[in-house]
Amino acid sequence: MRDVEPNQDRETAYECFECGNIVLAADSPDKCPDCGGAMRNRHIPLE
Ligand SMILES: [Zn+2]
């Protein structure tokens, strides 16, 4: 588990898995507003 960093209480970029749309939001969006696809937080590295 990763703790949320102290300075991250503002907008974070989320990227759509399906179409690559970038959404800035304070809270994780459930779905892409464009295509309804799953969103992922771009600040979490995929290792
Ligand atoms: Zn999308």
CSV table of C-alpha atoms and ligand atoms in Angstrom, one decimal:
chain,number,residue,atom,x,y,z
A,1,MET,CA,0.0,0.0,0.0
A,2,ARG,CA,1.1,3.5,-0.7
A,3,ASP,CA,0.2,6.4,1.5
A,4,VAL,CA,-1.1,9.6,-0.1
A,5,GLU,CA,1.6,12.2,0.0
A,6,PRO,CA,0.9,15.4,2.0
A,7,ASN,CA,0.9,17.8,-1.0
A,8,GLN,CA,-1.5,15.8,-3.1
A,9,ASP,CA,-4.8,17.2,-1.9
A,10,ARG,CA,-5.4,19.0,-5.2
A,11,GLU,CA,-6.1,17.9,-8.7
A,12,THR,CA,-4.4,14.8,-10.0
A,13,ALA,CA,-4.2,13.6,-13.6
A,14,TYR,CA,-6.1,10.5,-14.5
A,15,GLU,CA,-5.7,8.8,-17.8
A,16,CYS,CA,-8.3,6.7,-19.6
A,17,PHE,CA,-7.2,3.1,-20.4
A,18,GLU,CA,-9.5,3.1,-23.5
A,19,CYS,CA,-8.9,6.3,-25.3
A,20,GLY,CA,-6.0,8.0,-23.5
A,21,ASN,CA,-8.1,11.0,-22.4
A,22,ILE,CA,-6.6,12.9,-19.5
A,23,VAL,CA,-8.9,14.2,-16.8
A,24,LEU,CA,-7.8,16.4,-13.9
A,25,ALA,CA,-9.8,15.7,-10.8
A,26,ALA,CA,-9.4,15.9,-7.0
A,27,ASP,CA,-11.1,12.6,-6.7
A,28,SER,CA,-10.7,9.5,-8.8
A,29,PRO,CA,-13.3,9.6,-11.6
A,30,ASP,CA,-15.2,6.3,-12.0
A,31,LYS,CA,-15.2,6.5,-15.8
A,32,CYS,CA,-13.9,8.4,-18.7
A,33,PRO,CA,-16.3,11.3,-19.5
A,34,ASP,CA,-15.5,10.7,-23.2
A,35,CYS,CA,-15.9,6.9,-23.6
A,36,GLY,CA,-16.9,5.5,-20.2
A,37,GLY,CA,-13.6,3.5,-20.0
A,38,ALA,CA,-11.7,2.8,-16.8
A,39,MET,CA,-9.5,5.6,-15.5
A,40,ARG,CA,-6.1,5.3,-13.8
A,41,ASN,CA,-4.1,7.7,-11.7
A,42,ARG,CA,-1.0,8.8,-13.7
A,43,HIS,CA,0.9,9.6,-10.5
A,44,ILE,CA,1.0,5.9,-9.5
A,45,PRO,CA,3.9,4.3,-11.4
A,46,LEU,CA,3.2,1.0,-13.0
A,47,GLU,CA,6.1,-1.1,-11.9
B,1,ZN,ZN,-11.9,7.3,-22.6
